mmCIF file of C-alpha atoms and ligand atoms in Angstrom:
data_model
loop_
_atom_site.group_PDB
_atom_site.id
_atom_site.type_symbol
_atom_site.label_atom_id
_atom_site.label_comp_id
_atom_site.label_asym_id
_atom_site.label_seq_id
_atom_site.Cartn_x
_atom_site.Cartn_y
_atom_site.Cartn_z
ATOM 1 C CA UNK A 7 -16.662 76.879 20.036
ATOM 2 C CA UNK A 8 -13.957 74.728 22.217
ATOM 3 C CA UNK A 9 -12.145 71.517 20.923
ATOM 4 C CA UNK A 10 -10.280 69.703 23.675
ATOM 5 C CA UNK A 11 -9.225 66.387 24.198
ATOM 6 C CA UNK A 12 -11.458 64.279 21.912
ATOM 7 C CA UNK A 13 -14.139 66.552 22.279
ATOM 8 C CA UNK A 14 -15.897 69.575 20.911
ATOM 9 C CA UNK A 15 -18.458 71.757 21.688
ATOM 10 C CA UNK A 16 -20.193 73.473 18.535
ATOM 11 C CA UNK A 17 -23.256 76.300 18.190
ATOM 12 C CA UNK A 18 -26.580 74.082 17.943
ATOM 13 C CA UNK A 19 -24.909 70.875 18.354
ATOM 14 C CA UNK A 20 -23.413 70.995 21.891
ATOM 15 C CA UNK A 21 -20.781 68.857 23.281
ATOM 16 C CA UNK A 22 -19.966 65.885 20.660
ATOM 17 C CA UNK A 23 -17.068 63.557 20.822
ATOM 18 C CA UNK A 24 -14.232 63.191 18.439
ATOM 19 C CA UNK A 25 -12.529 59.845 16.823
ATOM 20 C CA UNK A 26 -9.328 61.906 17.562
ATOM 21 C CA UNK A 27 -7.279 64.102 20.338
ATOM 22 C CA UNK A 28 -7.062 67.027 18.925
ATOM 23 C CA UNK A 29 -5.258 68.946 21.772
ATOM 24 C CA UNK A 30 -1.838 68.555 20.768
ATOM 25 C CA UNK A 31 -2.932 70.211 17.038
ATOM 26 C CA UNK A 32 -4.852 73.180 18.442
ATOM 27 C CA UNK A 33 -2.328 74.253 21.397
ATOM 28 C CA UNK A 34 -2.409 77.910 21.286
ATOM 29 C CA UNK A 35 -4.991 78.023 18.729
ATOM 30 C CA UNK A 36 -7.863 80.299 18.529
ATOM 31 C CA UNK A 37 -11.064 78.355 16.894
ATOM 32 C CA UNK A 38 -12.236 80.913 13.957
ATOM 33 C CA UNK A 39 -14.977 78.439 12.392
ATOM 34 C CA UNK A 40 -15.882 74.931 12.497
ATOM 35 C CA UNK A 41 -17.238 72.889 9.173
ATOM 36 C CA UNK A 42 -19.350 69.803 9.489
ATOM 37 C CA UNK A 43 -19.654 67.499 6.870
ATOM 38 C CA UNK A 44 -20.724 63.679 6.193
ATOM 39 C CA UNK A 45 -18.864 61.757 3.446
ATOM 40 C CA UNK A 46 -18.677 57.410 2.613
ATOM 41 C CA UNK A 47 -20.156 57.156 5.929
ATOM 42 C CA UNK A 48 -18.630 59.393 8.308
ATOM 43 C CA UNK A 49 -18.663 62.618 10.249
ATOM 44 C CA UNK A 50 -15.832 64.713 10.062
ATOM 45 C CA UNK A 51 -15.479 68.273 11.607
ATOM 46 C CA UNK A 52 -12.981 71.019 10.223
ATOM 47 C CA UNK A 53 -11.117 73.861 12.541
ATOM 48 C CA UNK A 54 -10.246 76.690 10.766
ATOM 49 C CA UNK A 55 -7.542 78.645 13.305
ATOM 50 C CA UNK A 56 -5.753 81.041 13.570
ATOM 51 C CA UNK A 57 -2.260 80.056 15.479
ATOM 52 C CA UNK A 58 1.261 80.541 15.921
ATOM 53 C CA UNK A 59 3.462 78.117 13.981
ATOM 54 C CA UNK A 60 7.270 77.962 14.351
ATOM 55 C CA UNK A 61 8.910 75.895 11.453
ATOM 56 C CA UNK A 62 12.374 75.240 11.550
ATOM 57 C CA UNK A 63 14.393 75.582 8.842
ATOM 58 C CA UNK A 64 15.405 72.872 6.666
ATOM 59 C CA UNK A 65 17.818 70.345 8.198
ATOM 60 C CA UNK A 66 20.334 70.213 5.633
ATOM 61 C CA UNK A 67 20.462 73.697 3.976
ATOM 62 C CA UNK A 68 23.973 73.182 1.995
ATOM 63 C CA UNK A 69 22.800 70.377 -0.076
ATOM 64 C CA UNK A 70 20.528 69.952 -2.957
ATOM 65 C CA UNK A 71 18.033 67.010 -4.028
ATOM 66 C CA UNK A 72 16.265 65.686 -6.961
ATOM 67 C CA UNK A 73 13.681 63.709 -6.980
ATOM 68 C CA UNK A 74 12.882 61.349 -9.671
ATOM 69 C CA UNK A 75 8.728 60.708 -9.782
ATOM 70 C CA UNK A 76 7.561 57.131 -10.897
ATOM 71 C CA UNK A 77 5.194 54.582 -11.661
ATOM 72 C CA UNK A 78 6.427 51.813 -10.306
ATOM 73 C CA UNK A 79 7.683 53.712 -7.193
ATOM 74 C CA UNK A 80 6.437 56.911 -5.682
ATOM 75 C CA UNK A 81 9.854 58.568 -5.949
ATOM 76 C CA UNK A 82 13.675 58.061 -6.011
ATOM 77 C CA UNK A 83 15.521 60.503 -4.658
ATOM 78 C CA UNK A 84 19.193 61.503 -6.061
ATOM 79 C CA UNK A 85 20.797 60.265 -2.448
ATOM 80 C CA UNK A 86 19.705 56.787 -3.282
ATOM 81 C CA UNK A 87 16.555 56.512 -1.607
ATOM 82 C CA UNK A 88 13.527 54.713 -2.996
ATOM 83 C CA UNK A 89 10.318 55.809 -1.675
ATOM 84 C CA UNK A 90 8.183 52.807 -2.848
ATOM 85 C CA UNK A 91 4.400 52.815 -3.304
ATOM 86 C CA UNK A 92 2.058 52.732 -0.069
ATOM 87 C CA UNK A 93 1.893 48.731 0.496
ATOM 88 C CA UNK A 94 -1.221 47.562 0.159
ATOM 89 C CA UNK A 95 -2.382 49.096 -2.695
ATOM 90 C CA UNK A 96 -1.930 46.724 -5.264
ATOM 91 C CA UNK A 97 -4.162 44.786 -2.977
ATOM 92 C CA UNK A 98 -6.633 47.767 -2.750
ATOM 93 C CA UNK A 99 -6.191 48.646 -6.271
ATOM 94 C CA UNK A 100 -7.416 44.457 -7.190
ATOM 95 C CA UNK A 101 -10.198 44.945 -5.108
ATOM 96 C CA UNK A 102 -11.790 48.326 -7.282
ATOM 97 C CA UNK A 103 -11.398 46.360 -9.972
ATOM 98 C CA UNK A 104 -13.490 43.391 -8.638
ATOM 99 C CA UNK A 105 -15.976 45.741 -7.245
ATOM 100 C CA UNK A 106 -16.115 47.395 -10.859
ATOM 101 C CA UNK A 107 -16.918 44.202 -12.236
ATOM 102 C CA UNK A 108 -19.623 43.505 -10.169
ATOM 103 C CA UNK A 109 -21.308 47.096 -10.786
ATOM 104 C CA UNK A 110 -21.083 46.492 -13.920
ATOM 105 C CA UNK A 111 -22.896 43.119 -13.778
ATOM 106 C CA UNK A 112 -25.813 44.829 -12.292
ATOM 107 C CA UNK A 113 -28.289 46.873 -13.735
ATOM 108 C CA UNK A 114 -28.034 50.176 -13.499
ATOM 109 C CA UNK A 115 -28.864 54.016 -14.149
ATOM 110 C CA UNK A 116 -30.524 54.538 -18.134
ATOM 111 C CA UNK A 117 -30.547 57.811 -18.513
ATOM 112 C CA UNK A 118 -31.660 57.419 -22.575
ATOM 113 C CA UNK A 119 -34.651 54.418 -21.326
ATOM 114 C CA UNK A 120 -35.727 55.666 -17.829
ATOM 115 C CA UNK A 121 -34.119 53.073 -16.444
ATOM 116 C CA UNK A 122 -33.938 53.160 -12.556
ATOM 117 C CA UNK A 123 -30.679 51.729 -10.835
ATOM 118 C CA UNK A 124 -31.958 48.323 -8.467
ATOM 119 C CA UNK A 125 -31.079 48.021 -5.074
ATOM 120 C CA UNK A 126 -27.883 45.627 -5.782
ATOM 121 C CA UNK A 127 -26.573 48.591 -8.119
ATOM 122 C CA UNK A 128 -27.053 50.515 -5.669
ATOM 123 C CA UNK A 129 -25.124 48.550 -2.962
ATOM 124 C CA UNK A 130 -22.011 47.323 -5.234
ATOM 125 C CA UNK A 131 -21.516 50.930 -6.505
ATOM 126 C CA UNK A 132 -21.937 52.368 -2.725
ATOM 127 C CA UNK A 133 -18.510 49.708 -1.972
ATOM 128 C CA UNK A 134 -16.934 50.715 -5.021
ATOM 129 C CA UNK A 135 -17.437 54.182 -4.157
ATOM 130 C CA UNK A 136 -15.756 53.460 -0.246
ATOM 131 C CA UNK A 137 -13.095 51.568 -1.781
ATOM 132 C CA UNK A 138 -11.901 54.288 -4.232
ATOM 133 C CA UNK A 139 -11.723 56.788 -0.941
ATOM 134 C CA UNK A 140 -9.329 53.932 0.649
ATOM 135 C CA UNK A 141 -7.142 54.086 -2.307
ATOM 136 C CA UNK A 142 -7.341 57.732 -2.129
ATOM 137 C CA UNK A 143 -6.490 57.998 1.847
ATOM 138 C CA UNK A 144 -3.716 55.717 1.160
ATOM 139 C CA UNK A 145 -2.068 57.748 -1.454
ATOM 140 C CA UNK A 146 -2.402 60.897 0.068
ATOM 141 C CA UNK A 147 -1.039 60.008 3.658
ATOM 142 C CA UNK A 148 2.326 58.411 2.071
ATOM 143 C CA UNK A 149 2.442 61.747 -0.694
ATOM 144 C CA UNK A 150 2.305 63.983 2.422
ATOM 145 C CA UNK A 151 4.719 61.655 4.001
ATOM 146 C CA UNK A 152 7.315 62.247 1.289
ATOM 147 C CA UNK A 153 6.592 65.856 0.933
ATOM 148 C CA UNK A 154 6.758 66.833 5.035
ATOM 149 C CA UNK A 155 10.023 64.970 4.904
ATOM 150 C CA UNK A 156 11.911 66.297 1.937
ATOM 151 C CA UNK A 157 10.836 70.160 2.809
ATOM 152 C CA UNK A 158 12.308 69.174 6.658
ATOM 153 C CA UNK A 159 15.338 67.883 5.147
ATOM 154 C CA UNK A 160 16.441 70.019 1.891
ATOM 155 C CA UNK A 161 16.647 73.304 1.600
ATOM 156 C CA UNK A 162 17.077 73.112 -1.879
ATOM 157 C CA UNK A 163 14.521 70.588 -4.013
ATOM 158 C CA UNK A 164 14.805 69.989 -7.553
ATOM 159 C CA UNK A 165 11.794 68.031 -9.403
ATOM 160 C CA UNK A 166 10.746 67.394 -13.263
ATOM 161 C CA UNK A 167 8.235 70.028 -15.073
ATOM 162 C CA UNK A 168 6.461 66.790 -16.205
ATOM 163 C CA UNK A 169 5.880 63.625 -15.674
ATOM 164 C CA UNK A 170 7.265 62.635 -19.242
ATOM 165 C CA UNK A 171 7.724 59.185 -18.046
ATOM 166 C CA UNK A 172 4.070 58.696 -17.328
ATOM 167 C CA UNK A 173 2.792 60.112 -20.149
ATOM 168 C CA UNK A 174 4.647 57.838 -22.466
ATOM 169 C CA UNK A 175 3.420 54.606 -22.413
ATOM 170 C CA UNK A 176 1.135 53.100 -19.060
ATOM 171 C CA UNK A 177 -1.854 50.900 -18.895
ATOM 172 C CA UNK A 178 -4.716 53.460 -17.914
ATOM 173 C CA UNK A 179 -5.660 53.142 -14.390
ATOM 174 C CA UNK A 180 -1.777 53.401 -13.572
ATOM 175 C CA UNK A 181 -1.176 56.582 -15.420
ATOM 176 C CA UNK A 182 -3.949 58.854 -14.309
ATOM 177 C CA UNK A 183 -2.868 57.740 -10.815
ATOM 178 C CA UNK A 184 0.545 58.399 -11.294
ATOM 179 C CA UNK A 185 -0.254 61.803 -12.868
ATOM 180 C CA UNK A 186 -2.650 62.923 -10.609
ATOM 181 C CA UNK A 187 -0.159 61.906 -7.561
ATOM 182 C CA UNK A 188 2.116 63.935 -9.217
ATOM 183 C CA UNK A 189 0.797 67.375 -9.513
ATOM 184 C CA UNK A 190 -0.252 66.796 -5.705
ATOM 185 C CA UNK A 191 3.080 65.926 -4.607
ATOM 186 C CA UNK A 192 4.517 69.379 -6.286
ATOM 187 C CA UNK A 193 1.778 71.367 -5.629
ATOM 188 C CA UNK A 194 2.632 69.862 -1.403
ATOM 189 C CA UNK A 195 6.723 70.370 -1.861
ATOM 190 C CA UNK A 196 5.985 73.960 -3.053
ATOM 191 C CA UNK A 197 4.013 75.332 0.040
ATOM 192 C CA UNK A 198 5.782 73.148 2.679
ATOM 193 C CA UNK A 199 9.149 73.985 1.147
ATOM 194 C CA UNK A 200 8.585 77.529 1.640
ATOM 195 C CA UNK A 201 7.829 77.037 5.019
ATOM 196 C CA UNK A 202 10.910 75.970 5.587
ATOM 197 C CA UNK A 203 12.572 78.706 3.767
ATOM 198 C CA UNK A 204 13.887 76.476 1.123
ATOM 199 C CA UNK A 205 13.244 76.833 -2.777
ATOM 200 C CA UNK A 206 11.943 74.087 -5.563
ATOM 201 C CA UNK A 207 12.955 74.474 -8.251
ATOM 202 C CA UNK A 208 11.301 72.756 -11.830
ATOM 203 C CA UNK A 209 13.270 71.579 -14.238
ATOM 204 C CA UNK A 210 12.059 72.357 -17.907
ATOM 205 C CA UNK A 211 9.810 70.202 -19.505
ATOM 206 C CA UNK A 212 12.811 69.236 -22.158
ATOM 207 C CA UNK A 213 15.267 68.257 -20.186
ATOM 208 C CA UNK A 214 16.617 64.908 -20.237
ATOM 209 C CA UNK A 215 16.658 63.568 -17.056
ATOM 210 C CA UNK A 216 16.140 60.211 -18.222
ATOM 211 C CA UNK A 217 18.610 59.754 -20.869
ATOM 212 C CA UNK A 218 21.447 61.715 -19.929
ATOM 213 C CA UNK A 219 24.517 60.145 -18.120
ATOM 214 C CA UNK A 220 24.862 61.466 -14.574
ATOM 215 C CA UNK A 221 28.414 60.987 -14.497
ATOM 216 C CA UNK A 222 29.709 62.474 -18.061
ATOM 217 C CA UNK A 223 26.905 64.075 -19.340
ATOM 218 C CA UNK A 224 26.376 62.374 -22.566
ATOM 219 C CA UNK A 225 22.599 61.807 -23.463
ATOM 220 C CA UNK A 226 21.523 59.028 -25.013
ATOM 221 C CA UNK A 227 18.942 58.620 -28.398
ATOM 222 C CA UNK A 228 17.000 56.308 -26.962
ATOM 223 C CA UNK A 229 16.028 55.055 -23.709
ATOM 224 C CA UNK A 230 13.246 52.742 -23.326
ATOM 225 C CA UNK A 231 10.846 52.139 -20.550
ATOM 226 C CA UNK A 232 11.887 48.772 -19.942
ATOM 227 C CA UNK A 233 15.559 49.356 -19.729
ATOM 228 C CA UNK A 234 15.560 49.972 -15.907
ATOM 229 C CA UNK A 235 19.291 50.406 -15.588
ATOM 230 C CA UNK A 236 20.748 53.339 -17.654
ATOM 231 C CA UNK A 237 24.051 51.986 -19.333
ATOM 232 C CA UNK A 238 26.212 54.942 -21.130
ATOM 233 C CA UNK A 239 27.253 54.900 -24.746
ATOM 234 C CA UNK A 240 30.242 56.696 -23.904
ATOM 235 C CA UNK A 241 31.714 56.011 -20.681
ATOM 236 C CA UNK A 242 29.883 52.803 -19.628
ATOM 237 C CA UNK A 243 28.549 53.941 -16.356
ATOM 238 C CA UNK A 244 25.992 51.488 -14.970
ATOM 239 C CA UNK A 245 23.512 53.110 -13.014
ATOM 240 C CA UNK A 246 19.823 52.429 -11.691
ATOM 241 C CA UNK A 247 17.524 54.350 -14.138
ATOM 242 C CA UNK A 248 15.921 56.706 -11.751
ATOM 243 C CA UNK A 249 18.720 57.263 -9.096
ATOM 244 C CA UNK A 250 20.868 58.445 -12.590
ATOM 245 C CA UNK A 251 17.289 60.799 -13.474
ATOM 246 C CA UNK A 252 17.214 61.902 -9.810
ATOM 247 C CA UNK A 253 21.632 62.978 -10.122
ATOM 248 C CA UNK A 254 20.668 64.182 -12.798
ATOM 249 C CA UNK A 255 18.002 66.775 -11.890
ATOM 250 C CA UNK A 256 19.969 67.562 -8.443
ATOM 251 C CA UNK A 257 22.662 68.984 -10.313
ATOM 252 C CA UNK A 258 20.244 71.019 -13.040
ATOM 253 C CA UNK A 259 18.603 72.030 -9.832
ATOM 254 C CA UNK A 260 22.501 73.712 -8.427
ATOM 255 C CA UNK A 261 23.495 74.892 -11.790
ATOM 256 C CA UNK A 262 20.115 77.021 -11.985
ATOM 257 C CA UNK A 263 20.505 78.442 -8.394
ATOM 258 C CA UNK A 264 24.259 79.370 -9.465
ATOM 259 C CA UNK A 265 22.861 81.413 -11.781
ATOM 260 C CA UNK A 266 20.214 82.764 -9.979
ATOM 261 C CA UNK A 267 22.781 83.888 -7.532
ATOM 262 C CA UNK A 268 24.687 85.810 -9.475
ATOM 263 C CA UNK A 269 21.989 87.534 -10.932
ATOM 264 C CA UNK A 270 20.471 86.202 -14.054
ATOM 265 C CA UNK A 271 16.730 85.508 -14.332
ATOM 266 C CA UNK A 272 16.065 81.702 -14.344
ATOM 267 C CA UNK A 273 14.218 80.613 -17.514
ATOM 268 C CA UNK A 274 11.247 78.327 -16.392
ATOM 269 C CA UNK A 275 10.400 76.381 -19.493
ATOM 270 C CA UNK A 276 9.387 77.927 -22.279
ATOM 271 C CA UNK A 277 5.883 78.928 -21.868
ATOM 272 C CA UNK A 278 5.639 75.951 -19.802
ATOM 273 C CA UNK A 279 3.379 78.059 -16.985
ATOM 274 C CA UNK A 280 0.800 79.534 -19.527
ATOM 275 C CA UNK A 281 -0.261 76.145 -19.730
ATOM 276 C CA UNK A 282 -0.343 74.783 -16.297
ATOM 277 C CA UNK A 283 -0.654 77.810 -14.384
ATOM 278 C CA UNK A 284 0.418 77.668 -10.516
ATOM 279 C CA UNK A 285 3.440 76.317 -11.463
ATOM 280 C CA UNK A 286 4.423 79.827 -11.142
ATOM 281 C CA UNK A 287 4.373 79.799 -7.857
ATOM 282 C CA UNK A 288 6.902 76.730 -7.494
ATOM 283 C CA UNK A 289 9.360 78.627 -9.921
ATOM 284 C CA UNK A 290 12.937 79.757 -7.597
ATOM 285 C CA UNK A 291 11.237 81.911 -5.726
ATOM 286 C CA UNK A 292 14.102 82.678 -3.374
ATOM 287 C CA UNK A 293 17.600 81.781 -2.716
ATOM 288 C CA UNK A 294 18.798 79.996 0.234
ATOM 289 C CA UNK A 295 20.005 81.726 2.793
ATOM 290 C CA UNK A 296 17.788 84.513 1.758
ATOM 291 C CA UNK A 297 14.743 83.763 3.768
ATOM 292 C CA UNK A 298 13.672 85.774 6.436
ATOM 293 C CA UNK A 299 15.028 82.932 10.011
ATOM 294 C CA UNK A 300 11.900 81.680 11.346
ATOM 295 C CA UNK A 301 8.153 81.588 9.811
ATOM 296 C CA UNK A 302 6.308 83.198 12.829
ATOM 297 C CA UNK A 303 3.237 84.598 12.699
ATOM 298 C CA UNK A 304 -0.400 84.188 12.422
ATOM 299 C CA UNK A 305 -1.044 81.291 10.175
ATOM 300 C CA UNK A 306 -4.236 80.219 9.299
ATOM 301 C CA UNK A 307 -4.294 76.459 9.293
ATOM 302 C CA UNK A 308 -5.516 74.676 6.421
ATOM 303 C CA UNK A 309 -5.537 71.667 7.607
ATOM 304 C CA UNK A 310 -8.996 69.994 9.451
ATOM 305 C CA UNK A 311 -8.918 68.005 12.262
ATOM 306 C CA UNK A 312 -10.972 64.766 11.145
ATOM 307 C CA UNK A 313 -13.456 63.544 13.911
HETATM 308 ZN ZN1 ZN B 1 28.576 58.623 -19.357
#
């Protein structure tokens, strides 16, 4: 098995050419297995390696950053930055819908009657089908995007247990995306951030990121959705809604790794992790500073190279 250039030669198949140079990706790698597989029209081939991988450590080690996950935008972080949805998929997301429409219009699968789908069915749910995998690819290159950036950057990475603010109130289609976007994106900071040596830490599911005042700590009753700027009660600090919920989980985030470092067990939740199981692996696993310099060795890469 040999992958060079844009080209690959396999057992059975020979010498067949790929969409993509993979030579930069598999420098220095040994090829352990290749995987074949055909999906919404195309062939892709996977590499599993086995290769050296130096990652640095995390560019800014002293400082500490919460990230606020949304709806509306993909994430706010606590230095300001808005990290807005991928563009074009409101545009993407209108066309499902119209493609829904029309698969519905046609006649279909009856499982209880016998029913056999026709040919249109066939072809409107094949687009609907491709155009759901857009959406997909979309989301998952800017989610990777976010999470490659923030593990480079902060050593330290501080993100809700939840996404409370999803599960409130959201038309349907906007929700599930949000919340399945949002287990990705921790389940991504968790492994990359360790590559880097840093630690994520999870705030509990109850606290108030949302309603408490970044600047003098007073939480407020009631905080809507709508209200998009938080306003305090008591010391009338004006603030964009998530960059205060984003302040506000950076500095949970360095009050639990004081206490970590001087000894004390951090409390993750309260029977949170019975419930939704790997999170604890993204519990502080590790201080900074603590981390053996350097992640050298022999890494088995999980990601494929696409043809
Ligand atoms: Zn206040």
């Amino acid at each position: 098995m040999r992958a060079t250039g844009a080209t690959a030669t396999l057992p059975v198949l020979g010498q067949i050419k790929l969409h993509e140079d993979v030579s930069a990706r598999l420098a220095g790698a040994r090829i352990l297995s290749a995987t074949v597989r055909f999906e919404r029209g195309r062939w892709f081939v996977s590499f599993t390696v086995e290769q050296d991988v130096q990652r640095p450590r995390a560019t800014r080690p002293g400082d500490v950053i919460g990230i606020d996950l949304g709806i509306k935008t993909l994430a706010v972080l606590s230095d300001g930055t808005e990290i807005p949805n991928p563009r074009h998929l409101g545009a993407a997301l209108r066309k499902v819908r119209r493609a829904a429409r029309t698969v519905s219009r046609r006649q279909g699968p009856d499982r209880r009657t016998g029913q056999r789908p026709s040919n249109r069915w066939r072809r409107a749910s094949a687009r609907l089908g491709g155009l759901h995998a857009r959406v997909a690819d979309v989301r998952t290159d800017s989610i990777h995007k976010l999470t490659t950036n923030v593990a480079r950057t902060y050593a330290a990475v501080v993100i809700e247990d939840l996404n409370v603010a999803g599960m409130v109130k959201n038309r349907r289609l906007a929700r599930s995306v949000a919340d399945a976007s949002f287990g990705e994106i921790r389940r991504q900071l968790a492994y990359k951030i360790e590559w880097h040596g840093g630690t994520l830490v999870v705030a509990d599911r109850w606290f108030a990121s949302s309603k408490t005042c970044s600047e003098c700590g007073a939480v407020r009753a009631k905080l809507t959705l709508s209200e998009r700027t938080y306003v305090c009660d008591v010391c009338a600090m004006t603030m964009d809604r998530d960059v205060n919920a984003a302040l506000n989980l950076a500095q949970y985030g360095r009050n639990q790794l004081r206490i970590a470092a001087s000894g004390a067990e951090i409390e993750n939740g309260r029977g949170a992790d019975r419930k939704t199981g790997p999170a604890r692996q993204v519990a502080v696993k590790r201080q900074p500073g603590t981390a053996p310099a350097g992640q050298t060795g022999t890494v088995p890469s999980q990601d494929g190279t696409a043809a």
